[in-house]
């Protein structure tokens, strides 16, 4: 679903909630406690992982808990599988991941996986990692499988599913992971400045349009962020060309973090004022709660509406330039 439709989704949700409340005293949010997840759906995700294990043959499946709202702490979080007649705890590792074992009773009772956190305070993702990779490096096949499992398990929630249906969204269809322009959001462990794909000597930096949930391209207005589970993780969010078959599953995804971006920018240490005086006003400025700031300059457009050459600048918490990236336009 296009991101600029999220405001309409919110309005429709409010309208539907009011109508239902008048008739039956039930709100839309009451139809499903959105911080809960379906045990059955998560088992379906696990089954899909086994069927598609060839995408990540050395990896195992875990699920990850993430904050959705700023200020949310996962410290002390507890998790349980809850059915009509039972409840059992789920162990959470120090990295906020957990595994689920199949339980026939939980399947029969259509149990929920429930943390001790309020509605909309956190979100979920599948976690598939091939062991032995360097720090800051992911494997594309792992991430392709994360997307498919996450969609099948119903882990991504932005707004009530009935609204997504009315607006023609892809819902929880894993096929969304087969598009070169897949909108599925991944979250890095720390704020990122850039993402680079590498395979057999071929290297390609992602456009800044694929970072920060599309903020740099104006695809996610600020007022829509409360409806995105990326709100608290905006500076860690990125998309990938998951359906681009020219990138093999063994391709590496290199994450360049804001606190250690690498490289030696020509204007290193320049102030924002000095940069502005030298090259003018940036087309897009993104200020993050971490204190970092990203400026984006775009020069020209290529055929088919693709972005032109991008100059992306990173300013650290002190307001001085710490990194830059020039991404030539693609033909």
mmCIF file of C-alpha atoms in Angstrom:
data_model
loop_
_atom_site.group_PDB
_atom_site.id
_atom_site.type_symbol
_atom_site.label_atom_id
_atom_site.label_comp_id
_atom_site.label_asym_id
_atom_site.label_seq_id
_atom_site.Cartn_x
_atom_site.Cartn_y
_atom_site.Cartn_z
ATOM 1 C CA UNK A 1 0.000 0.000 0.000
ATOM 2 C CA UNK A 2 1.412 3.480 -0.823
ATOM 3 C CA UNK A 3 2.652 5.231 2.271
ATOM 4 C CA UNK A 4 0.716 8.400 1.513
ATOM 5 C CA UNK A 5 -2.472 6.379 2.026
ATOM 6 C CA UNK A 6 -1.790 5.964 5.729
ATOM 7 C CA UNK A 7 -3.633 9.157 6.697
ATOM 8 C CA UNK A 8 -6.687 7.910 4.834
ATOM 9 C CA UNK A 9 -6.308 4.603 6.658
ATOM 10 C CA UNK A 10 -6.347 6.383 9.997
ATOM 11 C CA UNK A 11 -9.483 8.322 9.073
ATOM 12 C CA UNK A 12 -11.239 5.178 7.902
ATOM 13 C CA UNK A 13 -10.224 3.370 11.085
ATOM 14 C CA UNK A 14 -11.712 6.120 13.237
ATOM 15 C CA UNK A 15 -14.925 6.118 11.208
ATOM 16 C CA UNK A 16 -15.329 2.354 11.418
ATOM 17 C CA UNK A 17 -14.559 2.308 15.139
ATOM 18 C CA UNK A 18 -17.262 4.914 15.796
ATOM 19 C CA UNK A 19 -19.836 2.992 13.781
ATOM 20 C CA UNK A 20 -19.123 -0.318 15.480
ATOM 21 C CA UNK A 21 -19.109 1.263 18.930
ATOM 22 C CA UNK A 22 -22.568 2.713 18.363
ATOM 23 C CA UNK A 23 -23.995 -0.682 17.441
ATOM 24 C CA UNK A 24 -22.177 -3.152 19.689
ATOM 25 C CA UNK A 25 -19.945 -1.127 22.035
ATOM 26 C CA UNK A 26 -16.814 -2.705 20.501
ATOM 27 C CA UNK A 27 -13.901 -0.668 19.120
ATOM 28 C CA UNK A 28 -11.732 -1.640 16.159
ATOM 29 C CA UNK A 29 -8.684 -1.912 18.440
ATOM 30 C CA UNK A 30 -10.679 -4.300 20.597
ATOM 31 C CA UNK A 31 -10.973 -6.773 17.731
ATOM 32 C CA UNK A 32 -7.369 -7.800 18.330
ATOM 33 C CA UNK A 33 -4.881 -6.740 20.959
ATOM 34 C CA UNK A 34 -2.292 -5.594 18.433
ATOM 35 C CA UNK A 35 0.740 -6.250 20.637
ATOM 36 C CA UNK A 36 -0.323 -9.927 20.695
ATOM 37 C CA UNK A 37 0.543 -12.223 17.811
ATOM 38 C CA UNK A 38 -1.155 -15.390 16.669
ATOM 39 C CA UNK A 39 0.676 -18.540 17.734
ATOM 40 C CA UNK A 40 -0.839 -20.359 14.757
ATOM 41 C CA UNK A 41 0.431 -17.700 12.331
ATOM 42 C CA UNK A 42 3.900 -17.804 13.852
ATOM 43 C CA UNK A 43 3.933 -21.584 13.441
ATOM 44 C CA UNK A 44 2.925 -21.081 9.806
ATOM 45 C CA UNK A 45 5.920 -18.775 9.497
ATOM 46 C CA UNK A 46 8.145 -21.466 11.003
ATOM 47 C CA UNK A 47 6.779 -24.033 8.536
ATOM 48 C CA UNK A 48 7.516 -21.665 5.651
ATOM 49 C CA UNK A 49 11.051 -21.238 6.999
ATOM 50 C CA UNK A 50 11.574 -25.003 6.756
ATOM 51 C CA UNK A 51 10.183 -25.150 3.211
ATOM 52 C CA UNK A 52 12.416 -22.289 2.052
ATOM 53 C CA UNK A 53 15.436 -23.186 4.176
ATOM 54 C CA UNK A 54 17.607 -23.292 1.032
ATOM 55 C CA UNK A 55 17.584 -19.472 1.063
ATOM 56 C CA UNK A 56 19.578 -19.616 4.312
ATOM 57 C CA UNK A 57 20.794 -23.214 4.717
ATOM 58 C CA UNK A 58 23.072 -22.561 7.709
ATOM 59 C CA UNK A 59 20.689 -20.316 9.641
ATOM 60 C CA UNK A 60 18.060 -21.049 12.261
ATOM 61 C CA UNK A 61 14.828 -19.158 12.911
ATOM 62 C CA UNK A 62 14.199 -16.920 15.863
ATOM 63 C CA UNK A 63 11.787 -14.071 16.412
ATOM 64 C CA UNK A 64 12.834 -10.614 17.607
ATOM 65 C CA UNK A 65 11.084 -8.060 19.810
ATOM 66 C CA UNK A 66 11.638 -4.376 19.000
ATOM 67 C CA UNK A 67 10.420 -1.070 20.463
ATOM 68 C CA UNK A 68 7.740 0.676 18.431
ATOM 69 C CA UNK A 69 7.377 3.904 20.412
ATOM 70 C CA UNK A 70 10.160 6.238 21.535
ATOM 71 C CA UNK A 71 11.147 5.673 25.141
ATOM 72 C CA UNK A 72 9.958 2.058 25.190
ATOM 73 C CA UNK A 73 12.315 -0.207 27.129
ATOM 74 C CA UNK A 74 12.419 -3.937 26.560
ATOM 75 C CA UNK A 75 14.210 -4.488 29.855
ATOM 76 C CA UNK A 76 12.304 -6.930 32.019
ATOM 77 C CA UNK A 77 9.988 -7.946 29.213
ATOM 78 C CA UNK A 78 8.158 -11.241 29.659
ATOM 79 C CA UNK A 79 6.495 -13.369 27.000
ATOM 80 C CA UNK A 80 3.936 -16.151 27.203
ATOM 81 C CA UNK A 81 1.816 -18.351 24.961
ATOM 82 C CA UNK A 82 -1.770 -18.028 26.196
ATOM 83 C CA UNK A 83 -4.720 -20.204 25.248
ATOM 84 C CA UNK A 84 -8.222 -20.657 26.634
ATOM 85 C CA UNK A 85 -7.129 -23.232 29.212
ATOM 86 C CA UNK A 86 -3.382 -22.781 29.641
ATOM 87 C CA UNK A 87 -0.455 -20.374 29.734
ATOM 88 C CA UNK A 88 3.258 -21.108 29.492
ATOM 89 C CA UNK A 89 6.271 -18.752 29.472
ATOM 90 C CA UNK A 90 8.648 -18.251 26.553
ATOM 91 C CA UNK A 91 12.332 -17.631 27.274
ATOM 92 C CA UNK A 92 13.743 -14.400 25.822
ATOM 93 C CA UNK A 93 17.485 -14.163 25.117
ATOM 94 C CA UNK A 94 19.620 -11.150 26.019
ATOM 95 C CA UNK A 95 19.368 -9.914 22.408
ATOM 96 C CA UNK A 96 15.538 -9.818 22.688
ATOM 97 C CA UNK A 97 15.042 -12.867 20.475
ATOM 98 C CA UNK A 98 13.133 -16.052 21.187
ATOM 99 C CA UNK A 99 12.197 -19.355 19.588
ATOM 100 C CA UNK A 100 8.801 -21.047 19.552
ATOM 101 C CA UNK A 101 8.280 -24.803 19.779
ATOM 102 C CA UNK A 102 5.230 -26.403 18.226
ATOM 103 C CA UNK A 103 2.516 -27.215 20.761
ATOM 104 C CA UNK A 104 -0.604 -29.064 19.616
ATOM 105 C CA UNK A 105 -2.784 -27.663 22.393
ATOM 106 C CA UNK A 106 -1.756 -24.109 21.498
ATOM 107 C CA UNK A 107 -2.691 -24.827 17.896
ATOM 108 C CA UNK A 108 -6.099 -26.248 18.850
ATOM 109 C CA UNK A 109 -6.944 -23.283 21.064
ATOM 110 C CA UNK A 110 -5.641 -20.701 18.572
ATOM 111 C CA UNK A 111 -3.371 -19.305 21.278
ATOM 112 C CA UNK A 112 -1.770 -15.873 21.377
ATOM 113 C CA UNK A 113 1.879 -14.973 21.921
ATOM 114 C CA UNK A 114 1.662 -12.131 24.405
ATOM 115 C CA UNK A 115 4.292 -9.881 26.014
ATOM 116 C CA UNK A 116 3.704 -7.820 29.152
ATOM 117 C CA UNK A 117 3.640 -4.603 27.165
ATOM 118 C CA UNK A 118 0.841 -2.223 26.228
ATOM 119 C CA UNK A 119 -0.746 -2.033 22.802
ATOM 120 C CA UNK A 120 1.422 -0.496 20.058
ATOM 121 C CA UNK A 121 4.481 -0.133 22.320
ATOM 122 C CA UNK A 122 6.544 -2.731 20.455
ATOM 123 C CA UNK A 123 6.793 -4.636 17.196
ATOM 124 C CA UNK A 124 8.107 -7.959 15.948
ATOM 125 C CA UNK A 125 10.320 -9.360 13.204
ATOM 126 C CA UNK A 126 11.667 -12.731 12.112
ATOM 127 C CA UNK A 127 15.398 -13.114 12.769
ATOM 128 C CA UNK A 128 17.417 -15.314 10.390
ATOM 129 C CA UNK A 129 21.208 -15.083 10.649
ATOM 130 C CA UNK A 130 23.912 -17.193 9.051
ATOM 131 C CA UNK A 131 26.659 -17.672 11.663
ATOM 132 C CA UNK A 132 30.207 -16.456 11.091
ATOM 133 C CA UNK A 133 29.506 -13.202 9.238
ATOM 134 C CA UNK A 134 31.504 -10.103 10.239
ATOM 135 C CA UNK A 135 29.883 -7.483 12.443
ATOM 136 C CA UNK A 136 27.688 -5.121 10.444
ATOM 137 C CA UNK A 137 27.233 -7.603 7.583
ATOM 138 C CA UNK A 138 24.057 -9.517 6.724
ATOM 139 C CA UNK A 139 23.424 -12.104 4.021
ATOM 140 C CA UNK A 140 20.768 -11.322 1.398
ATOM 141 C CA UNK A 141 19.265 -14.821 1.414
ATOM 142 C CA UNK A 142 18.783 -14.582 5.179
ATOM 143 C CA UNK A 143 16.937 -11.310 4.759
ATOM 144 C CA UNK A 144 14.787 -12.642 1.921
ATOM 145 C CA UNK A 145 13.721 -15.452 4.229
ATOM 146 C CA UNK A 146 13.156 -13.041 7.132
ATOM 147 C CA UNK A 147 10.719 -11.099 4.967
ATOM 148 C CA UNK A 148 8.765 -14.153 3.837
ATOM 149 C CA UNK A 149 8.529 -15.617 7.337
ATOM 150 C CA UNK A 150 7.624 -12.251 8.838
ATOM 151 C CA UNK A 151 4.816 -11.718 6.361
ATOM 152 C CA UNK A 152 3.418 -15.235 6.727
ATOM 153 C CA UNK A 153 3.594 -14.959 10.534
ATOM 154 C CA UNK A 154 1.720 -11.644 10.489
ATOM 155 C CA UNK A 155 4.439 -9.809 12.405
ATOM 156 C CA UNK A 156 4.133 -6.406 10.711
ATOM 157 C CA UNK A 157 1.202 -4.326 11.907
ATOM 158 C CA UNK A 158 0.573 -0.715 10.934
ATOM 159 C CA UNK A 159 -3.212 -0.361 11.275
ATOM 160 C CA UNK A 160 -6.291 -2.643 11.387
ATOM 161 C CA UNK A 161 -6.205 -5.257 8.643
ATOM 162 C CA UNK A 162 -9.713 -4.323 7.454
ATOM 163 C CA UNK A 163 -8.354 -0.892 6.500
ATOM 164 C CA UNK A 164 -5.505 -2.474 4.555
ATOM 165 C CA UNK A 165 -8.057 -4.577 2.681
ATOM 166 C CA UNK A 166 -10.196 -1.541 1.843
ATOM 167 C CA UNK A 167 -7.141 0.244 0.480
ATOM 168 C CA UNK A 168 -5.960 -2.735 -1.543
ATOM 169 C CA UNK A 169 -2.790 -3.436 0.437
ATOM 170 C CA UNK A 170 -0.872 -6.680 0.065
ATOM 171 C CA UNK A 171 -1.841 -7.639 3.623
ATOM 172 C CA UNK A 172 0.375 -10.449 4.914
ATOM 173 C CA UNK A 173 1.224 -11.986 1.532
ATOM 174 C CA UNK A 174 4.870 -13.212 1.400
ATOM 175 C CA UNK A 175 4.798 -12.385 -2.331
ATOM 176 C CA UNK A 176 5.556 -8.787 -1.335
ATOM 177 C CA UNK A 177 9.092 -10.077 -0.734
ATOM 178 C CA UNK A 178 9.488 -11.030 -4.410
ATOM 179 C CA UNK A 179 9.445 -7.467 -5.745
ATOM 180 C CA UNK A 180 12.655 -5.562 -6.568
ATOM 181 C CA UNK A 181 10.901 -2.605 -4.913
ATOM 182 C CA UNK A 182 9.704 -4.536 -1.872
ATOM 183 C CA UNK A 183 8.545 -2.117 0.869
ATOM 184 C CA UNK A 184 9.336 -4.555 3.699
ATOM 185 C CA UNK A 185 11.271 -2.749 6.427
ATOM 186 C CA UNK A 186 14.338 -4.241 8.076
ATOM 187 C CA UNK A 187 15.890 -2.714 11.190
ATOM 188 C CA UNK A 188 19.632 -2.525 11.827
ATOM 189 C CA UNK A 189 21.085 -2.911 15.313
ATOM 190 C CA UNK A 190 22.187 0.750 15.335
ATOM 191 C CA UNK A 191 21.356 3.919 13.356
ATOM 192 C CA UNK A 192 22.610 3.594 9.784
ATOM 193 C CA UNK A 193 24.085 6.029 7.291
ATOM 194 C CA UNK A 194 24.189 3.682 4.323
ATOM 195 C CA UNK A 195 23.650 0.152 3.036
ATOM 196 C CA UNK A 196 25.836 -1.466 0.360
ATOM 197 C CA UNK A 197 25.186 -4.694 -1.551
ATOM 198 C CA UNK A 198 28.280 -6.681 -2.557
ATOM 199 C CA UNK A 199 28.737 -9.856 -4.580
ATOM 200 C CA UNK A 200 31.703 -11.133 -6.598
ATOM 201 C CA UNK A 201 33.279 -7.681 -6.851
ATOM 202 C CA UNK A 202 30.036 -5.915 -7.726
ATOM 203 C CA UNK A 203 29.133 -3.199 -5.240
ATOM 204 C CA UNK A 204 26.055 -1.012 -5.144
ATOM 205 C CA UNK A 205 25.033 1.514 -2.517
ATOM 206 C CA UNK A 206 21.311 1.698 -1.899
ATOM 207 C CA UNK A 207 19.581 4.939 -2.737
ATOM 208 C CA UNK A 208 18.736 7.005 0.314
ATOM 209 C CA UNK A 209 15.133 6.523 -0.825
ATOM 210 C CA UNK A 210 15.445 2.941 0.491
ATOM 211 C CA UNK A 211 16.517 4.152 3.936
ATOM 212 C CA UNK A 212 14.570 5.678 6.834
ATOM 213 C CA UNK A 213 11.179 4.323 5.651
ATOM 214 C CA UNK A 214 11.152 6.555 2.578
ATOM 215 C CA UNK A 215 11.380 9.835 4.512
ATOM 216 C CA UNK A 216 14.060 11.139 2.135
ATOM 217 C CA UNK A 217 11.703 10.679 -0.819
ATOM 218 C CA UNK A 218 8.722 12.198 0.947
ATOM 219 C CA UNK A 219 6.961 8.819 0.943
ATOM 220 C CA UNK A 220 6.202 8.808 4.682
ATOM 221 C CA UNK A 221 4.919 12.160 5.977
ATOM 222 C CA UNK A 222 5.738 12.860 9.606
ATOM 223 C CA UNK A 223 2.072 12.715 10.583
ATOM 224 C CA UNK A 224 1.896 9.125 9.278
ATOM 225 C CA UNK A 225 4.695 7.789 11.485
ATOM 226 C CA UNK A 226 2.410 6.753 14.390
ATOM 227 C CA UNK A 227 0.844 4.233 11.981
ATOM 228 C CA UNK A 228 4.211 2.714 11.019
ATOM 229 C CA UNK A 229 5.969 0.243 13.283
ATOM 230 C CA UNK A 230 9.180 2.036 12.290
ATOM 231 C CA UNK A 231 8.405 5.117 14.393
ATOM 232 C CA UNK A 232 11.001 4.485 17.128
ATOM 233 C CA UNK A 233 13.492 2.873 14.722
ATOM 234 C CA UNK A 234 13.366 5.293 11.816
ATOM 235 C CA UNK A 235 17.135 5.831 11.689
ATOM 236 C CA UNK A 236 17.665 2.041 11.591
ATOM 237 C CA UNK A 237 15.099 1.242 8.885
ATOM 238 C CA UNK A 238 16.022 0.096 5.379
ATOM 239 C CA UNK A 239 14.503 -1.734 2.424
ATOM 240 C CA UNK A 240 16.236 -4.090 0.001
ATOM 241 C CA UNK A 241 15.754 -5.132 -3.649
ATOM 242 C CA UNK A 242 14.649 -8.561 -2.441
ATOM 243 C CA UNK A 243 13.174 -9.613 -5.779
ATOM 244 C CA UNK A 244 16.150 -8.542 -7.903
ATOM 245 C CA UNK A 245 17.456 -11.898 -9.146
ATOM 246 C CA UNK A 246 20.749 -10.336 -10.271
ATOM 247 C CA UNK A 247 21.754 -10.391 -6.594
ATOM 248 C CA UNK A 248 22.350 -13.970 -5.369
ATOM 249 C CA UNK A 249 21.354 -15.193 -1.931
ATOM 250 C CA UNK A 250 25.015 -15.160 -0.879
ATOM 251 C CA UNK A 251 25.314 -11.423 -1.608
ATOM 252 C CA UNK A 252 26.471 -9.449 1.400
ATOM 253 C CA UNK A 253 24.527 -6.550 2.840
ATOM 254 C CA UNK A 254 26.988 -4.150 4.467
ATOM 255 C CA UNK A 255 25.524 -1.782 7.046
ATOM 256 C CA UNK A 256 27.340 1.522 7.516
ATOM 257 C CA UNK A 257 26.490 2.862 10.954
ATOM 258 C CA UNK A 258 26.198 6.538 11.798
ATOM 259 C CA UNK A 259 28.644 6.229 14.688
ATOM 260 C CA UNK A 260 31.289 4.562 12.477
ATOM 261 C CA UNK A 261 30.455 5.299 8.826
ATOM 262 C CA UNK A 262 33.986 4.851 7.493
ATOM 263 C CA UNK A 263 35.649 6.829 4.712
ATOM 264 C CA UNK A 264 37.222 10.274 4.814
ATOM 265 C CA UNK A 265 34.846 12.953 3.479
ATOM 266 C CA UNK A 266 36.366 15.907 1.640
ATOM 267 C CA UNK A 267 34.493 18.318 3.911
ATOM 268 C CA UNK A 268 35.100 16.398 7.136
ATOM 269 C CA UNK A 269 34.626 18.615 10.173
ATOM 270 C CA UNK A 270 32.752 21.337 8.285
ATOM 271 C CA UNK A 271 29.848 22.998 10.055
ATOM 272 C CA UNK A 272 26.334 22.918 8.642
ATOM 273 C CA UNK A 273 26.596 26.614 7.920
ATOM 274 C CA UNK A 274 29.832 26.162 5.974
ATOM 275 C CA UNK A 275 28.348 23.323 3.923
ATOM 276 C CA UNK A 276 25.222 25.358 3.178
ATOM 277 C CA UNK A 277 27.294 28.310 2.006
ATOM 278 C CA UNK A 278 29.433 26.060 -0.198
ATOM 279 C CA UNK A 279 26.807 23.913 -1.952
ATOM 280 C CA UNK A 280 23.429 25.408 -1.091
ATOM 281 C CA UNK A 281 20.247 24.189 0.537
ATOM 282 C CA UNK A 282 19.708 20.443 0.743
ATOM 283 C CA UNK A 283 16.635 19.042 -0.955
ATOM 284 C CA UNK A 284 15.803 17.033 2.139
ATOM 285 C CA UNK A 285 16.982 17.317 5.751
ATOM 286 C CA UNK A 286 16.315 14.556 8.284
ATOM 287 C CA UNK A 287 16.924 15.175 11.970
ATOM 288 C CA UNK A 288 16.898 12.113 14.186
ATOM 289 C CA UNK A 289 16.329 11.838 17.915
ATOM 290 C CA UNK A 290 19.818 10.352 18.230
ATOM 291 C CA UNK A 291 21.195 13.824 17.435
ATOM 292 C CA UNK A 292 22.456 12.902 13.966
ATOM 293 C CA UNK A 293 21.320 14.783 10.884
ATOM 294 C CA UNK A 294 21.262 13.672 7.231
ATOM 295 C CA UNK A 295 21.192 16.077 4.276
ATOM 296 C CA UNK A 296 20.276 14.864 0.798
ATOM 297 C CA UNK A 297 21.099 16.625 -2.480
ATOM 298 C CA UNK A 298 19.762 15.160 -5.735
ATOM 299 C CA UNK A 299 21.049 16.279 -9.114
ATOM 300 C CA UNK A 300 18.991 15.558 -12.236
ATOM 301 C CA UNK A 301 16.686 12.640 -12.989
ATOM 302 C CA UNK A 302 17.229 9.523 -15.034
ATOM 303 C CA UNK A 303 14.806 7.871 -17.424
ATOM 304 C CA UNK A 304 11.802 6.139 -15.942
ATOM 305 C CA UNK A 305 11.609 8.396 -12.901
ATOM 306 C CA UNK A 306 14.639 6.884 -11.187
ATOM 307 C CA UNK A 307 16.522 9.227 -8.840
ATOM 308 C CA UNK A 308 19.451 11.188 -10.185
ATOM 309 C CA UNK A 309 22.885 11.472 -8.642
ATOM 310 C CA UNK A 310 22.670 11.624 -4.850
ATOM 311 C CA UNK A 311 24.982 13.408 -2.464
ATOM 312 C CA UNK A 312 24.189 12.383 1.102
ATOM 313 C CA UNK A 313 25.861 14.113 4.049
ATOM 314 C CA UNK A 314 25.936 13.023 7.690
ATOM 315 C CA UNK A 315 26.333 15.490 10.541
ATOM 316 C CA UNK A 316 27.183 14.137 13.972
ATOM 317 C CA UNK A 317 25.733 15.213 17.313
ATOM 318 C CA UNK A 318 28.088 18.194 17.466
ATOM 319 C CA UNK A 319 26.779 19.499 14.135
ATOM 320 C CA UNK A 320 29.929 18.808 12.128
ATOM 321 C CA UNK A 321 30.119 16.773 8.936
ATOM 322 C CA UNK A 322 31.355 13.246 9.637
ATOM 323 C CA UNK A 323 30.567 11.312 6.433
ATOM 324 C CA UNK A 324 29.427 11.699 2.855
ATOM 325 C CA UNK A 325 28.250 9.417 0.070
ATOM 326 C CA UNK A 326 28.022 10.165 -3.647
ATOM 327 C CA UNK A 327 25.772 7.742 -5.507
ATOM 328 C CA UNK A 328 25.826 8.226 -9.296
ATOM 329 C CA UNK A 329 22.544 8.055 -11.196
ATOM 330 C CA UNK A 330 21.750 4.635 -12.604
ATOM 331 C CA UNK A 331 20.948 4.354 -16.294
#
